Coordinates of C-alpha atoms and ligand atoms in Angstrom, one line a residue:
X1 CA 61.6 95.0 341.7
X2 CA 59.5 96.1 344.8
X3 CA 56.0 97.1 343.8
X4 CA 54.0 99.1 345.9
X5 CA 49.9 99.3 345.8
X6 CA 49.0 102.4 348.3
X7 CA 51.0 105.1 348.9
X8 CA 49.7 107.6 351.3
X9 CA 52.2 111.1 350.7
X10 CA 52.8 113.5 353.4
X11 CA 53.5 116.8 352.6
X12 CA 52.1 116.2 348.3
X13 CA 50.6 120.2 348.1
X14 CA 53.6 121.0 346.0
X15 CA 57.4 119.9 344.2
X16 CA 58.7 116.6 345.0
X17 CA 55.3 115.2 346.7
X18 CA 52.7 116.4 344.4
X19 CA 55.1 115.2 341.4
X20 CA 55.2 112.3 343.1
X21 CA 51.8 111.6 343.8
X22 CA 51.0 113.0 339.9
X23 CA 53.5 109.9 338.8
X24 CA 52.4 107.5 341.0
X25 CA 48.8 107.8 340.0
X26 CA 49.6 107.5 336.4
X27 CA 50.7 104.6 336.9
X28 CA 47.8 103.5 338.0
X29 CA 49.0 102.9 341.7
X30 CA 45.9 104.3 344.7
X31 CA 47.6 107.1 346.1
X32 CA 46.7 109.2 349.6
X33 CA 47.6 113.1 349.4
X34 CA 48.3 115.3 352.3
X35 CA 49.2 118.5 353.7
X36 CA 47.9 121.6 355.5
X37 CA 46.9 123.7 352.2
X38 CA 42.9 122.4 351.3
X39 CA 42.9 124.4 348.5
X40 CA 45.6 122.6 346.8
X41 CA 44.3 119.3 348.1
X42 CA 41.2 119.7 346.7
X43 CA 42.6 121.1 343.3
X44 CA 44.6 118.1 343.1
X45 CA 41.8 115.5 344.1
X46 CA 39.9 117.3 341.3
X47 CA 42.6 116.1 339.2
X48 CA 43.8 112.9 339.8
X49 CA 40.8 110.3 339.5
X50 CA 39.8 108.6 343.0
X51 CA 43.2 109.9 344.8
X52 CA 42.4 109.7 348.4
X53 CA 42.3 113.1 350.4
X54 CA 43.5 113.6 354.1
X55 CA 44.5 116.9 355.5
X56 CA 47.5 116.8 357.9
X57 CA 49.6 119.5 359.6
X58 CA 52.9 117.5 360.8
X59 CA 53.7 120.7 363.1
X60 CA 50.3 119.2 364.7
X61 CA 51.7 116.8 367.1
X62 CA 49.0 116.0 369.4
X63 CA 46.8 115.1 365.8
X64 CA 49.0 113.2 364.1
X65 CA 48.2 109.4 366.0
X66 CA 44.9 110.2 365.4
X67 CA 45.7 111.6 361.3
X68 CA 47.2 108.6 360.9
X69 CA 44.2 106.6 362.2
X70 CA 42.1 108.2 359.9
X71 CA 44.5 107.6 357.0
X72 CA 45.0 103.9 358.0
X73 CA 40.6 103.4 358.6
X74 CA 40.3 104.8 354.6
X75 CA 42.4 102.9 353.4
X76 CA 43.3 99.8 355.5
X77 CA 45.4 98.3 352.3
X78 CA 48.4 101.4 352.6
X79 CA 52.0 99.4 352.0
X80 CA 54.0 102.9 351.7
X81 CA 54.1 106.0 353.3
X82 CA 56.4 108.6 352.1
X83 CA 57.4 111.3 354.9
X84 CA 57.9 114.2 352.8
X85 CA 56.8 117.5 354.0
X86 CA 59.7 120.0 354.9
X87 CA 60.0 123.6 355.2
X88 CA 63.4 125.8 354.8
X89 CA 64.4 129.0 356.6
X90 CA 67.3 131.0 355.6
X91 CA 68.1 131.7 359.2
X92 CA 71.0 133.9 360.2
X93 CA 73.0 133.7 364.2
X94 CA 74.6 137.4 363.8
X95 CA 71.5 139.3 361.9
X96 CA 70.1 142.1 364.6
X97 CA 66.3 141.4 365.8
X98 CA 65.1 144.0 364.0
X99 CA 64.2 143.6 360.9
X100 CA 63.3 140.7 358.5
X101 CA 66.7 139.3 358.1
X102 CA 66.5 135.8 359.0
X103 CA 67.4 136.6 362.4
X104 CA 66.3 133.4 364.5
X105 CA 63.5 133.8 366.3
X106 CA 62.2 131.1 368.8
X107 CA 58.8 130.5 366.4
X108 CA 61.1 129.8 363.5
X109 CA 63.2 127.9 365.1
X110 CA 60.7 125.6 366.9
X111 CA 58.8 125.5 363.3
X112 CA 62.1 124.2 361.2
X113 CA 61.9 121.6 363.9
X114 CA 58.9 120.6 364.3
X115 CA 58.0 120.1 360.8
X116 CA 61.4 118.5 359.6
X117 CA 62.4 116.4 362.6
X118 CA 60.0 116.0 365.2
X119 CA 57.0 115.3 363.3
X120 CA 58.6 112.7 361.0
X121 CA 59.8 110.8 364.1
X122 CA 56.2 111.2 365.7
X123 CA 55.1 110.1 362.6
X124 CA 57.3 107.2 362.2
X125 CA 55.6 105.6 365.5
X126 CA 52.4 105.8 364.6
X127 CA 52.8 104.8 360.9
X128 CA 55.2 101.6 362.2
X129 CA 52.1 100.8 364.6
X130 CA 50.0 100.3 361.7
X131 CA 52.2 98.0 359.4
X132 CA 52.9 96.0 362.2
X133 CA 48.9 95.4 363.0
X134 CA 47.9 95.2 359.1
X135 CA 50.4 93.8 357.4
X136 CA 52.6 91.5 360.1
X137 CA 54.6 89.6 357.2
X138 CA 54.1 91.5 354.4
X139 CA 56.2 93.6 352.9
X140 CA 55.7 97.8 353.4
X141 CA 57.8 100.6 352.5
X142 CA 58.3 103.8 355.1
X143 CA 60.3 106.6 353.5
X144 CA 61.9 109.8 354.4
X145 CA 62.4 112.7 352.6
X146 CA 66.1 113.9 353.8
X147 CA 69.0 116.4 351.9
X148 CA 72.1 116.3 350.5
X149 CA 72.5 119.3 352.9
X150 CA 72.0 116.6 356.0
X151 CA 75.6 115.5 354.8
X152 CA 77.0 118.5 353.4
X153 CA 76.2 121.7 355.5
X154 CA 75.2 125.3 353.8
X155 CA 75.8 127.9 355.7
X156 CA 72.7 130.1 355.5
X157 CA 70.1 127.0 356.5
X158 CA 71.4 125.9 360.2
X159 CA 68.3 124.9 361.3
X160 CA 67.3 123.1 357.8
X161 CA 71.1 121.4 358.0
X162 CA 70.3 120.1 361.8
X163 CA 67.0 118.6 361.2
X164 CA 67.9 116.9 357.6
X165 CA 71.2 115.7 359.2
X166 CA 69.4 114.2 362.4
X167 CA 66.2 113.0 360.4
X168 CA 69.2 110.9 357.8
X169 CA 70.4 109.6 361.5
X170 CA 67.1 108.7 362.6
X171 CA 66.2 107.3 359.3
X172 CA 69.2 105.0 359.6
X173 CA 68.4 103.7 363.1
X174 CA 65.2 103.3 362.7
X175 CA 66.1 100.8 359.7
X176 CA 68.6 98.6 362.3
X177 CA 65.9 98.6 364.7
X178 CA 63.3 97.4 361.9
X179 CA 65.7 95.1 360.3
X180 CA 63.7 92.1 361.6
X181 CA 60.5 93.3 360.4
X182 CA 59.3 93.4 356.7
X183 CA 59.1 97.1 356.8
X184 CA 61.7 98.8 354.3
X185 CA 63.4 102.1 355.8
X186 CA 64.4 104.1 353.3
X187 CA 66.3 107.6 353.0
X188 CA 65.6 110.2 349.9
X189 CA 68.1 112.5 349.6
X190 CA 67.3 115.1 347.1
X191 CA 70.0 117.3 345.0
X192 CA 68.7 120.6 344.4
X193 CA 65.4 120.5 342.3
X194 CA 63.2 123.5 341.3
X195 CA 60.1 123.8 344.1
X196 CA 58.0 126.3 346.0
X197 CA 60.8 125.1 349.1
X198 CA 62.9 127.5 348.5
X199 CA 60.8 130.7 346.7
X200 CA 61.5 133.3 350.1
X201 CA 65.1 132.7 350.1
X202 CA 66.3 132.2 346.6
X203 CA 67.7 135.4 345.3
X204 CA 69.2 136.1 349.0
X205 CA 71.0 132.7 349.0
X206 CA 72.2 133.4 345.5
X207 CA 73.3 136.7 346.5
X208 CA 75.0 135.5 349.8
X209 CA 76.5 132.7 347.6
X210 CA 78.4 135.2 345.0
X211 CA 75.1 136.1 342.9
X212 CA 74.9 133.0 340.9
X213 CA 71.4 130.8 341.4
X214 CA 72.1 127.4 340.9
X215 CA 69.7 125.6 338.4
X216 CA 67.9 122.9 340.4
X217 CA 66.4 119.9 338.6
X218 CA 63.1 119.6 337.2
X219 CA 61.0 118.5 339.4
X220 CA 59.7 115.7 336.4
X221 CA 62.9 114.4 336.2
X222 CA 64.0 114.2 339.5
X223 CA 61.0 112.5 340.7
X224 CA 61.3 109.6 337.6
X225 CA 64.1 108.9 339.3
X226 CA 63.0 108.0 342.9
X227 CA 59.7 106.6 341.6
X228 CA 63.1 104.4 339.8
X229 CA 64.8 104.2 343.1
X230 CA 62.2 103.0 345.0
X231 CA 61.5 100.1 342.7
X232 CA 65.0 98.5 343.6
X233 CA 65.6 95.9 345.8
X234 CA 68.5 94.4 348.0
X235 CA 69.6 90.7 348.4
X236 CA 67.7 90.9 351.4
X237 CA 64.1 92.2 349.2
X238 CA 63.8 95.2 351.0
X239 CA 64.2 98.1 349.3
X240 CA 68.2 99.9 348.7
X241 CA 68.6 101.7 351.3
X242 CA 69.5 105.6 349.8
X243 CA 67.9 106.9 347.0
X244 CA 70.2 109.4 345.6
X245 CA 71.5 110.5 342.9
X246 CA 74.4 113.2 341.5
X247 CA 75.6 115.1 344.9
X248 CA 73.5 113.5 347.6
X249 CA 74.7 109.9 346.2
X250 CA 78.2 110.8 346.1
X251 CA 78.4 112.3 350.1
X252 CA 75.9 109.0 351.6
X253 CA 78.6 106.5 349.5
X254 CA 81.4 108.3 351.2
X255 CA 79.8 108.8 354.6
X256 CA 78.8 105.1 354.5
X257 CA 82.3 103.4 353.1
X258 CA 84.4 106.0 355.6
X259 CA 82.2 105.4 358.8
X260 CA 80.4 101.9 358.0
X261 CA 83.2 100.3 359.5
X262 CA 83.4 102.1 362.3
X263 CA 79.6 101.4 362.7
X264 CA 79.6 97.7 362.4
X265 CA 81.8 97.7 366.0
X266 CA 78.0 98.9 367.2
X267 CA 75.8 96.6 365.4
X268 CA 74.8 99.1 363.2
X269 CA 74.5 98.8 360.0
X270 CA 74.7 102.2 357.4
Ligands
NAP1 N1 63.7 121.2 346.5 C1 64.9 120.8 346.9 O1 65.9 121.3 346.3 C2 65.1 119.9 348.0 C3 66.4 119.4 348.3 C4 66.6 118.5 349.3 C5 65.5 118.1 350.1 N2 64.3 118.6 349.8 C6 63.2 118.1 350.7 O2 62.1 117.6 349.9 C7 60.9 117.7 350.6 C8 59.8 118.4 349.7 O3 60.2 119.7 349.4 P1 59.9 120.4 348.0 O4 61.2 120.8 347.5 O5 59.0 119.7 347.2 O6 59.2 121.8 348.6 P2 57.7 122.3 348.5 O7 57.3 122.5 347.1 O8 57.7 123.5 349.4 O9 56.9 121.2 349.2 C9 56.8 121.0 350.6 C10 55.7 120.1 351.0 O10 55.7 119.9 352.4 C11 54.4 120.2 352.9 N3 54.5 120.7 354.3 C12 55.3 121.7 354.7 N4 55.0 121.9 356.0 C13 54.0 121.0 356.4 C14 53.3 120.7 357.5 N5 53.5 121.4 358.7 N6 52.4 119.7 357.5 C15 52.2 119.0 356.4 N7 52.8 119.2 355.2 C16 53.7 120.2 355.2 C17 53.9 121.2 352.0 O11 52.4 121.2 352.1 P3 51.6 122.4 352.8 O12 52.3 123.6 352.7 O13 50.3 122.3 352.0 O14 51.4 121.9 354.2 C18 54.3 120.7 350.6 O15 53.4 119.7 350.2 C19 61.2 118.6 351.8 O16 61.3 117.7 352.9 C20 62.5 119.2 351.5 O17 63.3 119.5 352.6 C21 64.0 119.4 348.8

């Protein structure tokens, strides 16, 4: 069982991170919230007894070494970052430009991107910086927030597919490249749970999908089990690789038993 001390949360304003910080705080662990909304920050630092507070927009490029800094100087002790923040854009390659139909526009576009791939891998440098310098042979957990739909494509979300499917790629890289180091890369790949993610688009992806909304999974529930999943450990003691459950679990056992082999001829582990 891995057991983690300081967990700094990007992206914990809302569903899966604010759960996750709510969890992690009742029991009893020192936990860092972030995201762009202060309002929600604030309400949730009101909250949760002595949570630490930092304010970071991951579409913010140029900020983030210097978020992370900060972060890092408050709380020297952080041994897990969670990268969670994500947006979703029903997006649409035949609509017209001219009216609000999820036709792509360029600021869309770049904003899917930023915030679900770019930002993460910005992140990833600075955060791996930091372990490195404070805790050389100790262990530390960096983990990203990914899909099922990185794996298994929907239709309406080309943008959100790309960046969850590159981020899963990135995620497993960066883990072969770390594999010497005690730092843990691990990949969350949520089923479909109930969240703010997905408020804009819901009833038009229903529609578009025959009319009938899937029921997502409590947020509660779903994340009891990655505060679970993160707990377990490999015969190496880093942490399992893929947290998943239901769908998500099912396409990253396939992925990884059909293309693992294929892998290994690279030196690369899945
Ligand atoms: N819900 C699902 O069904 C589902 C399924 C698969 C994967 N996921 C992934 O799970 C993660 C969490 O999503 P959720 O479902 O919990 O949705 P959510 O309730 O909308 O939460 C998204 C979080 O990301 C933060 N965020 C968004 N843009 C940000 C930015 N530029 N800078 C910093 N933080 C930012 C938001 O904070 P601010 O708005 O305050 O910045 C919020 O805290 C996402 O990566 C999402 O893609 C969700």
């Amino acid at each position: 069982m891995a057991s983690f001390q300081t967990i700094l949360i990007i992206g914990a304003t809302s569903g899966i991170g604010e759960e996750l910080a709510r969890q992690y705080h009742s029991l009893g662990k020192q936990v860092i919230i972030s995201g762009r909304r202060t309002t929600r920050l604030d309400t949730l630092a009101a909250q949760l007894l002595g949570v630490g507070v930092i304010q970071i927009d991951v579409q913010d490029l140029d900020a983030l070494p210097r978020k992370i800094d900060e972060a890092f100087t408050m709380f020297p002790e952080i041994d897990a970052v969670i990268v969670n923040a994500g947006i979703q854009i029903l997006l649409d390659y035949t609509a017209d430009n001219n009216n609000n139909n999820g036709y792509p526009t360029t600021a869309n576009i770049t904003k899917e991107i930023t915030t679900n791939l770019t930002g993460p891998t910005v992140l990833a440098r600075c955060i791996i910086e930091h372990f490195r310098a404070s805790r050389p042979s100790q262990a530390s957990l960096l983990a990203f927030v990914t899909s099922g739909l990185g794996l298994v494509p929907a239709t309406m979300l080309p943008i959100y597919c790309a960046t969850k499917s590159a981020l899963h790629y990135f995620t497993v890289i960066l883990r072969n490249q770390l594999k010497d180091t005690p730092i843990s890369v691990v990949e969350i790949l949520p089923p479909y749970v109930k969240t703010e993610l997905d408020v804009a688009h819901a009833d038009e992806m229903a529609k578009r999908l025959g009319g009938q909304k899937p029921q997502g999974m409590p947020v509660k529930e779903y994340v009891e089990s990655v505060i679970k999943g993160l707990a377990v450990t490999q015969a190496d003691g880093k942490i399992q690789k893929y947290v998943a459950e239901g769908l998500p679990r099912v396409a990253v056992e396939a992925w990884v038993q059909a293309l693992g082999p294929i892998a290994q001829m690279l030196h690369m582990d899945l």
